[in-house]
DNA sequence: TTGCTTTACGTAACTTGTACGTAAAGATAC
DNA sequence: GTATCTTTACGTACAAGTTACGTAAAGCAA
């Protein structure tokens, strides 16, 4: 692939014409599988360089809608929980020359911003319902364990860290069922809490706390096969189901 | 004042040329005086319409720096605590035709965005150290009690509500000393908590909690004059002084 | 001096969180 | 099939934090 046939060129030309300049959205898409917290990453065309999924805001598009569109296109989900968590607005967020060179994206002919302000959203999605799809400028889209991420493009390692810290702080208010199978077991919920918090929890106290919260509804069935004693299945009660974007702000 | 000599015209022309389009910053500047939580508002030139102080981001300026500049210009303070709290990005945040007509700002000749995404920052400032200063497009800058605000321009009533809710949620982590005289008394700190929370607190429990936190340092002197029994003066210990922008994000 | 308000500190009941014990259910080993 | 191990489900004891309320000292006003 050379600079004359790179599919990113028409894409960035389209963005430059129709989207808001100096501004982007980055999505930290969290999934949970095999007792691991994961994020969805993209590998740029013709490189070994990875980044978060991201995109741009059309001039007359709501920012939440843009974030929803971007995450939807990578996951195939049309119902998802999204939360705006931070704006990354430093004038020098990363070494631009170095980063763009790593992407092998030929931007010479395109009117492009000298800097980009990025609005960070995180999404909580059901791992098993996601079909990872690369976009026009990437070859591959797949899950990475949050524990062993590579060095990412731009300042995306930092953005993921801030997203994880935000999720950690807001853990008890977030609809974590979006990350779990439906229904789920208490041990599964505990593993998820442990992955997000990065600490081990006492299972007996965790049980007590979850049941005392009154948000869980126990089903008559148990999860069979996996564990020694089959655990009961649970659902979150209707109240905090959390549809698309139940933002405090709007 | 007519459309031909309005000082906003050259201002908006300057902004249109040098600042990022489709994007602004709004500052909710909190102050505390006479047992009332207050915000600083601006009255637009030749009108009775009020709005939050705001401004625009220069193309190569950090967003935090832009917010600091904007708040600094209205308050005269060069040391201040600022916190980014939300992005207001709806495509239709308010009725544009109605709002701009209320401002009496003649924008006809100026290349202006069809919509604006606004990054909300709140500032905690020392009321007595602020010198409210109007900008180029406003006649008056003064404090308003948060209890009895007028109907503001744009969606600024909503932005203030979201700012207050954010402050309320983050109350225990925020350096509230920025809102108080230095040193301050425990009753003063309690009034401030009550104003932010909107509820009455038990003074005996409040004392206990504040002293148990270990963050307060009692001075030998007492505040004289005001109350029946003179209360001791306190300072927050060095640790959580909170200089300019100790952001979790960066 | 008497009465009132505000500060400063204390006690008791209650709730929440943490540490750890244990039996039942299922899987695996012998 | 029985013993052993792991995991779930539920329980108890103690510590820490929260809430409710009592009270004396300090200052102001009558």
Coordinates of C-alpha atoms (C1' of nucleotides) in Angstrom, one line a residue:
Chain A
X1 CA 0.0 0.0 0.0
X2 CA 1.4 3.4 -0.9
X3 CA 0.3 7.0 -0.4
X4 CA -1.6 7.1 -3.7
X5 CA -4.1 4.3 -3.0
X6 CA -4.5 4.5 0.8
X7 CA -8.3 4.3 1.5
X8 CA -7.7 6.7 4.4
X9 CA -7.2 9.6 2.0
X10 CA -10.8 9.8 0.8
X11 CA -12.0 9.1 4.3
X12 CA -10.1 12.0 5.8
X13 CA -11.2 14.2 2.9
X14 CA -14.8 13.4 3.7
X15 CA -14.2 14.1 7.4
X16 CA -12.5 17.3 6.7
X17 CA -15.4 18.5 4.6
X18 CA -18.4 17.4 6.7
X19 CA -17.2 17.0 10.3
X20 CA -16.2 19.5 13.0
X21 CA -12.5 20.3 12.8
X22 CA -10.1 20.1 15.8
X23 CA -12.4 17.7 17.5
X24 CA -12.8 13.9 17.7
X25 CA -14.4 11.2 19.8
X26 CA -12.6 8.2 21.2
X27 CA -14.4 5.2 22.5
X28 CA -13.2 2.8 25.1
X29 CA -15.4 -0.2 24.6
X30 CA -15.3 -2.5 27.6
X31 CA -16.1 -6.1 27.4
X32 CA -15.8 -9.0 29.8
X33 CA -14.9 -12.6 29.0
X34 CA -13.0 -15.4 30.6
X35 CA -12.6 -13.4 33.8
X36 CA -10.8 -10.7 31.9
X37 CA -11.8 -7.1 31.3
X38 CA -11.2 -6.3 27.6
X39 CA -11.2 -3.3 25.3
X40 CA -11.8 -3.3 21.6
X41 CA -8.8 -2.0 19.5
X42 CA -8.1 -1.5 15.8
X43 CA -5.0 -2.2 13.9
X44 CA -4.2 0.5 11.3
X45 CA -3.9 -0.6 7.6
X46 CA -0.5 -2.0 6.7
X47 CA 0.9 -1.5 10.2
X48 CA 1.3 -3.2 13.5
X49 CA 0.0 -0.2 15.3
X50 CA -3.2 -0.2 17.4
X51 CA -5.6 2.5 18.6
X52 CA -8.9 3.0 20.1
X53 CA -11.9 3.2 17.8
X54 CA -12.7 6.8 17.2
X55 CA -14.3 9.2 14.8
X56 CA -15.6 12.6 14.1
X57 CA -18.7 14.6 14.7
X58 CA -20.8 15.8 11.8
X59 CA -21.5 19.5 11.9
X60 CA -25.1 19.2 12.9
X61 CA -24.9 15.9 14.9
X62 CA -25.3 15.5 18.6
X63 CA -22.1 14.5 20.3
X64 CA -23.8 11.6 22.1
X65 CA -25.2 10.4 18.7
X66 CA -21.8 10.6 17.1
X67 CA -20.3 8.5 19.9
X68 CA -23.2 6.0 19.6
X69 CA -22.7 5.8 15.8
X70 CA -18.9 5.2 16.2
X71 CA -19.3 2.4 18.7
X72 CA -22.2 0.9 16.8
X73 CA -20.1 0.6 13.7
X74 CA -17.3 -1.3 15.4
X75 CA -19.5 -3.6 17.4
X76 CA -22.7 -4.1 15.4
X77 CA -24.7 -3.4 18.5
X78 CA -27.7 -1.1 18.3
X79 CA -28.5 -1.1 22.0
X80 CA -25.6 0.0 24.1
X81 CA -24.6 1.9 27.2
X82 CA -22.3 4.9 26.7
X83 CA -20.9 7.3 29.1
X84 CA -19.0 10.5 28.4
X85 CA -16.1 10.5 30.9
X86 CA -13.5 13.1 30.0
X87 CA -12.3 15.7 27.4
X88 CA -8.6 15.4 26.4
X89 CA -7.8 18.9 25.3
X90 CA -4.1 19.5 25.8
X91 CA -2.5 21.3 23.0
X92 CA 0.2 18.7 22.9
X93 CA -1.4 15.4 23.8
X94 CA 1.2 13.3 21.9
X95 CA 4.0 13.7 19.5
X96 CA 2.1 14.3 16.3
X97 CA 4.9 13.8 13.8
X98 CA 5.9 10.5 15.3
X99 CA 2.4 9.2 15.7
X100 CA 1.1 10.0 12.2
X101 CA 4.3 8.5 10.8
X102 CA 3.6 5.3 12.7
X103 CA 0.1 5.2 11.2
X104 CA 1.5 5.4 7.6
X105 CA -1.4 7.6 6.8
X106 CA -0.5 10.1 4.0
X107 CA -2.2 13.3 5.1
X108 CA -0.1 15.6 2.9
X109 CA -2.8 16.8 0.6
X110 CA -5.6 17.0 3.2
X111 CA -6.6 20.0 5.2
X112 CA -6.0 18.6 8.7
X113 CA -6.0 20.2 12.1
X114 CA -2.8 21.0 13.9
X115 CA -4.2 19.5 17.1
X116 CA -7.3 17.6 18.1
X117 CA -9.5 17.8 21.2
X118 CA -11.0 14.4 21.9
X119 CA -14.1 13.6 23.9
X120 CA -13.7 10.3 25.6
X121 CA -16.7 7.9 25.9
X122 CA -16.7 4.5 27.5
X123 CA -19.1 1.8 26.5
X124 CA -20.2 -1.3 28.4
X125 CA -21.1 -4.1 26.0
X126 CA -21.9 -7.7 26.1
X127 CA -18.8 -9.4 24.8
X128 CA -20.6 -12.4 23.2
X129 CA -23.0 -10.1 21.2
X130 CA -20.2 -8.1 19.6
X131 CA -19.0 -8.6 16.1
X132 CA -15.8 -6.6 15.9
X133 CA -15.5 -4.8 12.6
X134 CA -12.6 -2.8 11.3
X135 CA -13.3 0.5 9.6
X136 CA -12.0 2.1 6.4
X137 CA -8.5 2.8 7.7
X138 CA -7.9 -0.4 9.7
X139 CA -7.2 -4.0 8.9
X140 CA -8.3 -5.7 12.1
X141 CA -10.6 -5.1 15.1
X142 CA -10.3 -7.3 18.1
X143 CA -10.4 -7.5 21.9
X144 CA -7.4 -7.0 24.1
X145 CA -7.0 -7.8 27.7
X146 CA -6.8 -4.6 29.6
X147 CA -3.8 -6.1 31.5
X148 CA -1.5 -6.5 28.6
X149 CA -2.1 -3.8 26.0
X150 CA 0.5 -2.9 23.5
X151 CA 1.9 0.6 23.2
X152 CA -1.0 2.4 21.4
X153 CA -1.1 5.2 18.9
X154 CA -1.8 8.8 20.0
X155 CA -2.4 9.1 23.8
X156 CA -4.7 6.1 23.8
X157 CA -3.0 4.2 26.6
X158 CA -3.6 7.3 28.8
X159 CA -7.3 7.6 27.7
X160 CA -7.9 3.9 28.6
X161 CA -6.4 4.5 32.0
X162 CA -8.6 7.5 32.6
X163 CA -11.6 5.5 31.4
X164 CA -10.9 2.7 33.8
X165 CA -10.4 5.0 36.7
X166 CA -13.7 6.7 35.9
X167 CA -15.5 3.4 35.7
X168 CA -13.9 2.3 39.0
X169 CA -15.1 5.5 40.7
X170 CA -18.6 5.1 39.3
X171 CA -18.8 1.4 39.6
X172 CA -21.8 1.2 41.9
X173 CA -23.9 3.6 39.8
X174 CA -23.2 1.9 36.4
X175 CA -25.3 -0.8 34.9
X176 CA -22.8 -3.6 34.9
X177 CA -25.3 -6.0 33.6
X178 CA -24.4 -4.7 30.1
X179 CA -21.0 -6.4 30.5
X180 CA -22.4 -9.7 31.6
X181 CA -24.5 -12.5 30.1
X182 CA -28.2 -12.4 30.9
X183 CA -28.8 -13.8 33.3
X184 CA -25.5 -14.0 35.3
X185 CA -24.3 -15.5 38.5
X186 CA -23.0 -13.7 41.6
X187 CA -19.5 -15.2 41.1
X188 CA -19.5 -13.8 37.6
X189 CA -20.5 -10.4 38.9
X190 CA -17.8 -10.6 41.5
X191 CA -15.1 -11.5 39.0
X192 CA -16.2 -8.4 37.0
X193 CA -15.9 -6.2 40.1
X194 CA -12.5 -7.6 40.8
X195 CA -11.3 -6.9 37.3
X196 CA -12.5 -3.3 37.4
X197 CA -11.2 -2.6 40.9
X198 CA -8.0 -4.6 40.4
X199 CA -8.3 -6.2 43.8
X200 CA -9.6 -9.5 45.2
X201 CA -12.9 -9.4 47.1
X202 CA -14.2 -11.7 49.8
X203 CA -16.9 -13.8 48.2
X204 CA -19.0 -14.1 51.4
X205 CA -19.1 -10.4 51.9
X206 CA -19.7 -9.7 48.3
X207 CA -22.7 -12.0 48.3
X208 CA -24.1 -10.3 51.3
X209 CA -23.6 -6.8 49.8
X210 CA -25.2 -7.7 46.5
X211 CA -28.2 -9.4 48.0
X212 CA -28.7 -6.6 50.5
X213 CA -28.7 -4.0 47.6
X214 CA -32.1 -5.3 46.6
X215 CA -31.3 -4.8 42.9
X216 CA -30.9 -8.4 42.1
X217 CA -33.7 -10.9 41.3
X218 CA -32.9 -14.5 41.7
X219 CA -34.1 -16.9 39.1
X220 CA -35.1 -20.5 39.9
X221 CA -32.4 -22.0 37.6
X222 CA -28.7 -22.4 38.2
X223 CA -25.7 -22.2 35.9
X224 CA -24.7 -25.7 35.1
X225 CA -21.5 -27.2 33.9
X226 CA -18.9 -24.6 34.8
X227 CA -18.4 -24.7 38.5
X228 CA -18.4 -27.3 41.3
X229 CA -21.6 -26.2 43.1
X230 CA -24.0 -24.8 40.4
X231 CA -24.6 -21.1 41.3
X232 CA -28.0 -19.4 41.0
X233 CA -28.8 -17.1 38.1
X234 CA -29.7 -13.5 38.7
X235 CA -31.0 -10.5 36.8
X236 CA -30.9 -6.8 37.8
X237 CA -34.3 -5.5 38.6
X238 CA -36.0 -3.3 36.0
X239 CA -35.1 0.0 37.7
X240 CA -31.5 0.3 36.7
X241 CA -31.5 -1.4 33.3
X242 CA -29.8 1.6 31.7
X243 CA -30.9 2.1 28.0
X244 CA -28.9 4.1 25.5
X245 CA -27.3 7.1 27.2
X246 CA -29.2 7.8 30.4
X247 CA -26.8 10.7 30.9
X248 CA -26.9 12.8 34.1
X249 CA -26.3 15.8 31.9
X250 CA -29.3 15.9 29.6
Chain B
X1 CA -26.6 50.7 20.2
X2 CA -27.3 49.4 16.7
X3 CA -26.0 46.7 14.6
X4 CA -23.3 48.8 13.0
X5 CA -21.4 49.8 16.1
X6 CA -21.9 46.8 18.4
X7 CA -18.5 45.8 19.9
X8 CA -19.5 42.2 19.6
X9 CA -19.0 42.3 15.9
X10 CA -15.3 42.7 15.8
X11 CA -15.1 40.3 18.8
X12 CA -16.9 37.5 17.0
X13 CA -14.9 38.2 13.9
X14 CA -11.8 37.7 15.8
X15 CA -13.1 34.5 17.4
X16 CA -14.3 33.2 14.0
X17 CA -10.8 33.7 12.6
X18 CA -8.6 32.5 15.5
X19 CA -10.6 30.1 17.5
X20 CA -12.0 26.6 17.0
X21 CA -15.4 26.6 15.4
X22 CA -18.4 24.8 16.7
X23 CA -16.9 24.8 20.2
X24 CA -17.0 26.9 23.3
X25 CA -16.3 26.9 27.0
X26 CA -18.8 27.9 29.7
X27 CA -17.6 28.6 33.2
X28 CA -19.8 28.2 36.3
X29 CA -17.9 30.3 38.8
X30 CA -19.0 29.5 42.3
X31 CA -18.6 31.9 45.2
X32 CA -19.8 31.8 48.8
X33 CA -20.8 34.8 50.8
X34 CA -23.4 35.7 53.4
X35 CA -24.3 32.0 53.7
X36 CA -25.3 31.8 50.1
X37 CA -23.8 29.9 47.2
X38 CA -23.4 32.3 44.3
X39 CA -22.5 32.2 40.6
X40 CA -21.0 35.0 38.5
X41 CA -23.2 36.1 35.6
X42 CA -22.9 38.6 32.8
X43 CA -25.5 41.0 31.4
X44 CA -25.3 41.4 27.6
X45 CA -24.8 44.9 26.2
X46 CA -28.0 46.9 25.8
X47 CA -30.2 44.1 27.2
X48 CA -31.6 42.6 30.5
X49 CA -30.4 39.2 29.5
X50 CA -27.9 37.3 31.6
X51 CA -25.6 34.4 30.8
X52 CA -22.6 32.5 32.1
X53 CA -19.2 33.8 31.3
X54 CA -17.8 31.9 28.4
X55 CA -15.4 32.0 25.5
X56 CA -13.6 30.2 22.8
X57 CA -10.5 28.0 22.4
X58 CA -7.6 29.3 20.3
X59 CA -6.6 26.8 17.7
X60 CA -3.4 25.8 19.4
X61 CA -4.5 26.4 23.0
X62 CA -5.0 23.7 25.6
X63 CA -8.6 23.5 26.7
X64 CA -7.8 23.8 30.4
X65 CA -5.7 26.9 29.6
X66 CA -8.6 28.4 27.7
X67 CA -11.0 27.8 30.6
X68 CA -8.4 29.3 33.0
X69 CA -8.0 32.4 30.8
X70 CA -11.8 32.9 30.5
X71 CA -12.4 32.7 34.3
X72 CA -9.3 34.8 35.0
X73 CA -10.5 37.6 32.8
X74 CA -13.9 37.8 34.6
X75 CA -12.6 37.5 38.1
X76 CA -9.1 39.0 38.1
X77 CA -7.8 35.9 39.9
X78 CA -4.6 34.2 38.7
X79 CA -4.8 31.3 41.1
X80 CA -7.9 29.3 40.8
X81 CA -9.4 25.9 41.0
X82 CA -11.1 24.7 37.9
X83 CA -12.8 21.4 37.1
X84 CA -14.1 20.2 33.8
X85 CA -17.5 18.6 34.5
X86 CA -19.5 17.9 31.3
X87 CA -19.7 18.5 27.6
X88 CA -23.0 19.8 26.3
X89 CA -23.1 18.5 22.8
X90 CA -26.7 18.2 21.8
X91 CA -27.4 19.4 18.2
X92 CA -30.3 21.5 19.5
X93 CA -29.3 22.7 23.0
X94 CA -31.6 25.7 22.8
X95 CA -33.7 27.7 20.4
X96 CA -31.0 29.5 18.5
X97 CA -33.1 32.1 16.7
X98 CA -34.9 33.1 19.9
X99 CA -31.7 33.2 21.9
X100 CA -29.5 35.2 19.6
X101 CA -32.4 37.6 19.1
X102 CA -32.6 38.1 22.8
X103 CA -28.8 38.9 22.9
X104 CA -29.3 41.7 20.3
X105 CA -26.1 40.5 18.8
X106 CA -25.9 41.3 15.0
X107 CA -24.2 38.2 13.6
X108 CA -25.4 38.5 10.1
X109 CA -22.1 39.3 8.5
X110 CA -20.0 36.9 10.5
X111 CA -19.2 33.3 9.6
X112 CA -20.8 31.6 12.6
X113 CA -21.4 28.0 13.5
X114 CA -24.9 26.5 13.2
X115 CA -24.4 24.9 16.5
X116 CA -22.0 24.9 19.4
X117 CA -20.6 22.2 21.6
X118 CA -19.8 23.6 25.0
X119 CA -17.3 22.2 27.5
X120 CA -18.5 23.0 31.0
X121 CA -16.0 23.9 33.7
X122 CA -16.8 25.0 37.3
X123 CA -14.5 27.2 39.3
X124 CA -14.3 27.5 43.1
X125 CA -13.2 31.0 44.0
X126 CA -12.8 33.2 47.0
X127 CA -15.7 35.6 46.8
X128 CA -14.0 38.5 48.5
X129 CA -10.9 38.3 46.2
X130 CA -12.9 38.5 43.0
X131 CA -13.3 41.7 41.0
X132 CA -16.1 41.0 38.6
X133 CA -15.4 42.4 35.2
X134 CA -17.6 42.4 32.2
X135 CA -16.2 41.5 28.8
X136 CA -16.4 43.2 25.4
X137 CA -20.0 42.1 24.8
X138 CA -21.5 42.6 28.2
X139 CA -22.3 45.7 30.4
X140 CA -22.3 44.2 33.8
X141 CA -20.8 41.3 35.7
X142 CA -22.1 40.4 39.2
X143 CA -22.8 37.6 41.6
X144 CA -26.3 36.0 41.8
X145 CA -27.6 33.7 44.5
X146 CA -27.9 30.2 43.0
X147 CA -31.3 30.1 44.6
X148 CA -32.9 32.9 42.6
X149 CA -31.4 33.0 39.2
X150 CA -33.2 34.7 36.3
X151 CA -34.1 32.9 33.1
X152 CA -30.7 32.8 31.4
X153 CA -29.6 32.9 27.8
X154 CA -28.8 29.7 25.9
X155 CA -29.1 26.5 28.1
X156 CA -27.2 28.1 30.9
X157 CA -29.8 27.4 33.6
X158 CA -29.4 23.7 32.7
X159 CA -25.6 24.0 32.7
X160 CA -25.6 25.5 36.2
X161 CA -27.8 22.7 37.5
X162 CA -25.5 20.0 36.1
X163 CA -22.5 21.9 37.6
X164 CA -24.1 22.0 41.0
X165 CA -25.0 18.3 40.8
X166 CA -21.4 17.5 39.9
X167 CA -20.1 19.6 42.7
X168 CA -22.5 17.9 45.1
X169 CA -21.4 14.4 44.0
X170 CA -17.7 15.3 44.3
X171 CA -18.1 17.4 47.4
X172 CA -15.8 15.4 49.6
X173 CA -13.0 15.3 47.1
X174 CA -13.0 19.0 46.2
X175 CA -10.9 21.7 47.8
X176 CA -13.7 23.7 49.3
X177 CA -11.2 26.0 51.0
X178 CA -11.1 27.9 47.7
X179 CA -14.6 29.0 48.5
X180 CA -13.9 30.1 52.0
X181 CA -11.9 32.9 53.7
X182 CA -8.5 31.8 54.9
X183 CA -8.7 30.7 57.7
X184 CA -12.3 29.7 58.2
X185 CA -14.4 28.3 61.0
X186 CA -16.2 25.0 61.2
X187 CA -19.7 26.7 61.2
X188 CA -18.7 28.5 58.0
X189 CA -17.6 25.2 56.4
X190 CA -20.9 23.7 57.5
X191 CA -23.0 26.5 55.9
X192 CA -21.1 25.9 52.7
X193 CA -21.8 22.2 52.8
X194 CA -25.4 22.9 53.5
X195 CA -25.7 25.3 50.6
X196 CA -24.1 22.9 48.1
X197 CA -26.1 19.9 49.4
X198 CA -29.3 21.9 49.8
X199 CA -30.0 20.2 53.2
X200 CA -29.5 21.1 56.8
X201 CA -26.8 19.2 58.7
X202 CA -26.5 18.5 62.4
X203 CA -23.7 20.7 63.7
X204 CA -22.5 18.2 66.3
X205 CA -22.1 15.4 63.8
X206 CA -20.5 17.8 61.3
X207 CA -17.9 18.8 63.8
X208 CA -17.1 15.3 64.6
X209 CA -16.8 14.3 61.0
X210 CA -14.6 17.2 60.0
X211 CA -12.2 16.8 62.9
X212 CA -12.0 13.0 62.4
X213 CA -11.1 13.6 58.7
X214 CA -7.7 14.8 59.9
X215 CA -7.5 17.3 57.1
X216 CA -8.1 20.4 59.3
X217 CA -5.5 22.2 61.3
X218 CA -6.8 24.3 64.2
X219 CA -5.3 27.7 64.8
X220 CA -5.0 29.2 68.3
X221 CA -7.1 32.2 67.4
X222 CA -10.9 32.4 67.2
X223 CA -13.2 34.4 64.9
X224 CA -14.4 37.4 67.0
X225 CA -17.4 39.6 66.5
X226 CA -19.8 37.6 64.6
X227 CA -21.3 34.9 66.7
X228 CA -22.2 34.3 70.3
X229 CA -19.4 32.0 71.3
X230 CA -16.3 32.8 69.2
X231 CA -15.5 29.8 67.0
X232 CA -12.0 28.5 66.4
X233 CA -10.3 29.2 63.1
X234 CA -9.1 26.3 60.9
X235 CA -7.0 25.7 57.8
X236 CA -6.9 22.7 55.5
X237 CA -3.7 20.8 55.8
X238 CA -1.2 21.2 53.0
X239 CA -2.0 17.9 51.3
X240 CA -5.3 18.9 49.5
X241 CA -4.6 22.5 48.8
X242 CA -5.5 22.1 45.1
X243 CA -3.5 24.4 42.9
X244 CA -4.6 25.3 39.4
X245 CA -6.2 22.3 37.7
X246 CA -5.1 19.2 39.5
X247 CA -7.1 17.2 37.0
X248 CA -7.6 13.5 37.3
X249 CA -7.4 13.3 33.6
X250 CA -3.9 14.6 32.9
Chain C
dT1 C1' -28.2 38.5 86.8
dT2 C1' -31.3 36.0 83.6
dG3 C1' -32.2 34.1 79.3
dC4 C1' -31.0 33.2 74.6
dT5 C1' -28.0 31.6 70.9
dT6 C1' -23.9 29.4 69.2
dT7 C1' -19.9 26.6 69.8
dA8 C1' -17.5 22.5 71.5
dC9 C1' -17.5 18.0 72.9
dG10 C1' -19.8 13.6 74.5
dT11 C1' -22.8 9.3 74.6
dA12 C1' -25.9 5.8 72.8
dA13 C1' -28.3 3.4 69.1
dC14 C1' -28.0 2.0 64.6
dT15 C1' -26.1 0.9 60.1
dT16 C1' -22.4 -0.5 57.3
dG17 C1' -18.1 -2.9 56.4
dT18 C1' -14.6 -6.5 57.3
dA19 C1' -12.8 -11.0 59.0
dC20 C1' -13.6 -15.5 59.1
dG21 C1' -16.5 -20.2 60.1
dT22 C1' -19.1 -23.8 57.9
dA23 C1' -22.3 -26.8 55.5
dA24 C1' -24.3 -28.2 51.0
dA25 C1' -23.6 -29.2 46.1
dG26 C1' -21.1 -30.7 42.5
dA27 C1' -16.6 -32.3 40.2
dT28 C1' -12.5 -35.2 40.5
dA29 C1' -9.4 -38.9 42.3
dC30 C1' -8.9 -43.4 44.0
Chain D
dG1 C1' -18.8 -46.1 45.4
dT2 C1' -16.4 -43.4 48.6
dA3 C1' -13.2 -39.9 49.8
dT4 C1' -11.4 -35.5 48.7
dC5 C1' -11.4 -31.0 46.9
dT6 C1' -13.4 -26.8 45.1
dT7 C1' -17.1 -23.6 44.9
dT8 C1' -21.4 -21.8 46.4
dA9 C1' -24.5 -20.1 50.0
dC10 C1' -25.4 -18.4 54.2
dG11 C1' -24.0 -17.2 59.2
dT12 C1' -21.6 -15.0 63.2
dA13 C1' -18.5 -11.6 65.5
dC14 C1' -16.2 -7.5 65.7
dA15 C1' -14.8 -2.8 63.9
dA16 C1' -15.9 1.4 61.8
dG17 C1' -18.8 4.9 60.4
dT18 C1' -23.4 7.3 60.6
dT19 C1' -27.3 9.3 63.0
dA20 C1' -29.8 11.0 66.9
dC21 C1' -29.6 13.7 70.7
dG22 C1' -27.7 15.6 75.6
dT23 C1' -25.1 19.3 77.7
dA24 C1' -21.8 22.7 79.3
dA25 C1' -19.1 26.8 78.2
dA26 C1' -18.8 31.3 75.8
dG27 C1' -20.6 35.4 74.4
dC28 C1' -24.7 38.7 73.4
dA29 C1' -29.0 41.1 74.9
dA30 C1' -32.5 42.4 78.1

